[in-house]
Short mmCIF file of C-alpha atoms in Angstrom, two decimals:
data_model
loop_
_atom_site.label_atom_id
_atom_site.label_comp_id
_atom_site.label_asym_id
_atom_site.label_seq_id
_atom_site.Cartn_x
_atom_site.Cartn_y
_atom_site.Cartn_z
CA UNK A 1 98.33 101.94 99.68
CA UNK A 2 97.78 104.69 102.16
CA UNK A 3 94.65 105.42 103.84
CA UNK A 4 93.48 108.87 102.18
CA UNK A 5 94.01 107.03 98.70
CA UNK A 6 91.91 104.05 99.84
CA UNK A 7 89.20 106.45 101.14
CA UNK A 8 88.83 108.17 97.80
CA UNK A 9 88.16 104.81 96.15
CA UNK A 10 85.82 103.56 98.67
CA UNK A 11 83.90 107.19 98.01
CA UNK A 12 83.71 106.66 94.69
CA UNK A 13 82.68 102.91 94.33
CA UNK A 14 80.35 102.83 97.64
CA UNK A 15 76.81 104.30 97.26
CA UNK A 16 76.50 107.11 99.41
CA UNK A 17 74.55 105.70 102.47
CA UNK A 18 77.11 102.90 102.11
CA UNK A 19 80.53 105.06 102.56
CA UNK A 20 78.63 107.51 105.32
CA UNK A 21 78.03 103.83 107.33
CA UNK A 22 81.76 103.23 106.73
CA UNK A 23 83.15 106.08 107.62
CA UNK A 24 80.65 106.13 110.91
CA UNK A 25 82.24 102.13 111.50
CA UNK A 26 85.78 103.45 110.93
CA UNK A 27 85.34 106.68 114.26
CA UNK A 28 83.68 104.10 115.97
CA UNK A 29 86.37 101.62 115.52
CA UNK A 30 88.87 104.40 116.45
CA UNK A 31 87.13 105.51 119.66
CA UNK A 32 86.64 101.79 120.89
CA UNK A 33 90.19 101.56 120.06
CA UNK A 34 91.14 104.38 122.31
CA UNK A 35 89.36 103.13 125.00
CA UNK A 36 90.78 99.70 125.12
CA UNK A 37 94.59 100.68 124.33
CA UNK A 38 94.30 98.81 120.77
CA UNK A 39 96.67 99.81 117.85
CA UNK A 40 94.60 103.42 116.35
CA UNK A 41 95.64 103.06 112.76
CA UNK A 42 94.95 99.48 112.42
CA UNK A 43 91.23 100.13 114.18
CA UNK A 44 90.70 103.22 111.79
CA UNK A 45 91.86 100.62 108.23
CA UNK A 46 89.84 97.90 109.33
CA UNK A 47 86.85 100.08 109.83
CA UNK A 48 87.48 102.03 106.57
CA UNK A 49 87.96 97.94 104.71
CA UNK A 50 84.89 95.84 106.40
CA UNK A 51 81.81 96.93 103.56
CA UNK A 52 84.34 97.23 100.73
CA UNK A 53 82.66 94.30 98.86
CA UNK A 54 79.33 95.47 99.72
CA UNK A 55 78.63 97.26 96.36
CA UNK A 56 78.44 93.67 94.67
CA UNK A 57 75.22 92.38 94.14
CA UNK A 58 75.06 88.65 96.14
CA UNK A 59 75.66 86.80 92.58
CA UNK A 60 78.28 88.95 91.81
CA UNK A 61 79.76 88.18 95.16
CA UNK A 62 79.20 84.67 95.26
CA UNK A 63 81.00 84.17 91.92
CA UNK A 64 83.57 86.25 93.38
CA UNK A 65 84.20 84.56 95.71
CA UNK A 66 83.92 81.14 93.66
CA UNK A 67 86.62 82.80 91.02
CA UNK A 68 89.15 83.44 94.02
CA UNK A 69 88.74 80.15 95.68
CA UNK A 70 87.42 81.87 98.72
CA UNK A 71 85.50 78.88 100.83
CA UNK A 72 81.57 79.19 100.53
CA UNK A 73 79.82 77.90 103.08
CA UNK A 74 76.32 76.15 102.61
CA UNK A 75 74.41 79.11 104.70
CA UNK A 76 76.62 81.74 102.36
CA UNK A 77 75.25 79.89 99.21
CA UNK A 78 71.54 80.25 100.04
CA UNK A 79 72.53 84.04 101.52
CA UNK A 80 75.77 85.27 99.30
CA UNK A 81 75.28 89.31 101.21
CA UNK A 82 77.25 87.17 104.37
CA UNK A 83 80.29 86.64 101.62
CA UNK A 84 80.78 90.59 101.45
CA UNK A 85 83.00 90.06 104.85
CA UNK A 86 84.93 87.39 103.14
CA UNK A 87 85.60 88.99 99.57
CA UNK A 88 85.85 92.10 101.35
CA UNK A 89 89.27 90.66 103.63
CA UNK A 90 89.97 89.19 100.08
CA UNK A 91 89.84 92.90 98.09
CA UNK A 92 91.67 94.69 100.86
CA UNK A 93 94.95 92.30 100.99
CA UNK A 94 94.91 92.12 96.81
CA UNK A 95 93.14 95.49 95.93
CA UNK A 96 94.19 98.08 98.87
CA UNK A 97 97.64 96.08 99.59
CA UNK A 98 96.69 94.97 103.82
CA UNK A 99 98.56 92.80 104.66
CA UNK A 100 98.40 92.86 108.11
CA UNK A 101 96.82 89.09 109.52
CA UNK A 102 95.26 91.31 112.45
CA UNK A 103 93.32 93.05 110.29
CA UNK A 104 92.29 90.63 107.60
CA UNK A 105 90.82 88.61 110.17
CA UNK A 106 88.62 91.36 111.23
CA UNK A 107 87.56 92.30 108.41
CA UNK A 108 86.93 88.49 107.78
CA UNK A 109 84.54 87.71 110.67
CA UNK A 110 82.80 91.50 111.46
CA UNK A 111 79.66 89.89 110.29
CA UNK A 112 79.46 86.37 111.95
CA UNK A 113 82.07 86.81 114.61
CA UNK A 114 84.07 83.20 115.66
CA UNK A 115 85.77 81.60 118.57
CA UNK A 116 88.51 83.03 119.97
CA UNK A 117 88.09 86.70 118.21
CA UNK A 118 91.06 88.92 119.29
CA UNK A 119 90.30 92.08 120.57
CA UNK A 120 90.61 94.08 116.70
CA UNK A 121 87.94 91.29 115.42
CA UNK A 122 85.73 92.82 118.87
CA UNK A 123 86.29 95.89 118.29
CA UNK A 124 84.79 95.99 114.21
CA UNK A 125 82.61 93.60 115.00
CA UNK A 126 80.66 96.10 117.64
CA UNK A 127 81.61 99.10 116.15
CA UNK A 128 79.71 98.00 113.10
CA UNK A 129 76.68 97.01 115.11
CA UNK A 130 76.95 100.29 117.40
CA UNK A 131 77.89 103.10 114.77
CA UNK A 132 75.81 106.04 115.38
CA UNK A 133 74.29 106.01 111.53
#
């Protein structure tokens, strides 16, 4: 799916404060990107991707997730707004058609971060901390 078609959607479906934090995530993402000699495009879609399950309510997510056979953690069951980074990798390989590993996993761990993050995981993972919004 391209990326102006995916950013129409995301308009529509985020609440406004939501899609203006995404879109900050996504320049952010670009400009780290730029200054680290990462891969621009795949930056700007995982930026534009990471809060695209964050219009669920945390049952809504946590069933979800549940439905898709996404692993739940104990920690995500007593707090299911931590699932939007997992259900949100989930809805941008099967809804927006990613299917790049690189950028799944960031999307994945942007919230929690892990061991070993490569340097797109880094870069969403500040940028969404750092965004100017």
């Amino acid at each position: 799916m391209e990326r102006e078609e995916i950013q129409k959607r995301l308009k529509k479906e985020l609440d406004k404060n939501r899609y203006e934090h995404t879109l900050g995530v996504e320049f952010t993402c670009q400009a780290l990107a730029m200054r680290y000699g990462y891969d621009l495009d795949k930056a700007d879609l995982a930026g534009l991707l990471h809060d695209s399950a964050k219009r669920f309510e945390d049952p809504v997510m946590l069933q979800k997730c549940l439905d898709r056979n996404i692993p739940v953690t104990a920690e995500e069951e007593r707090d299911p707004s931590l699932l939007h980074a997992k259900l949100g990798a989930w809805m941008a390989e099967h809804k927006y058609e990613v299917d790049d590993p690189e950028i799944l996993s960031a999307i994945t761990c942007h919230t929690t971060g892990k061991p070993g993050m490569s340097l797109l995981d880094k870069i969403l993972y500040v940028a969404d901390y750092i965004e100017p919004r």
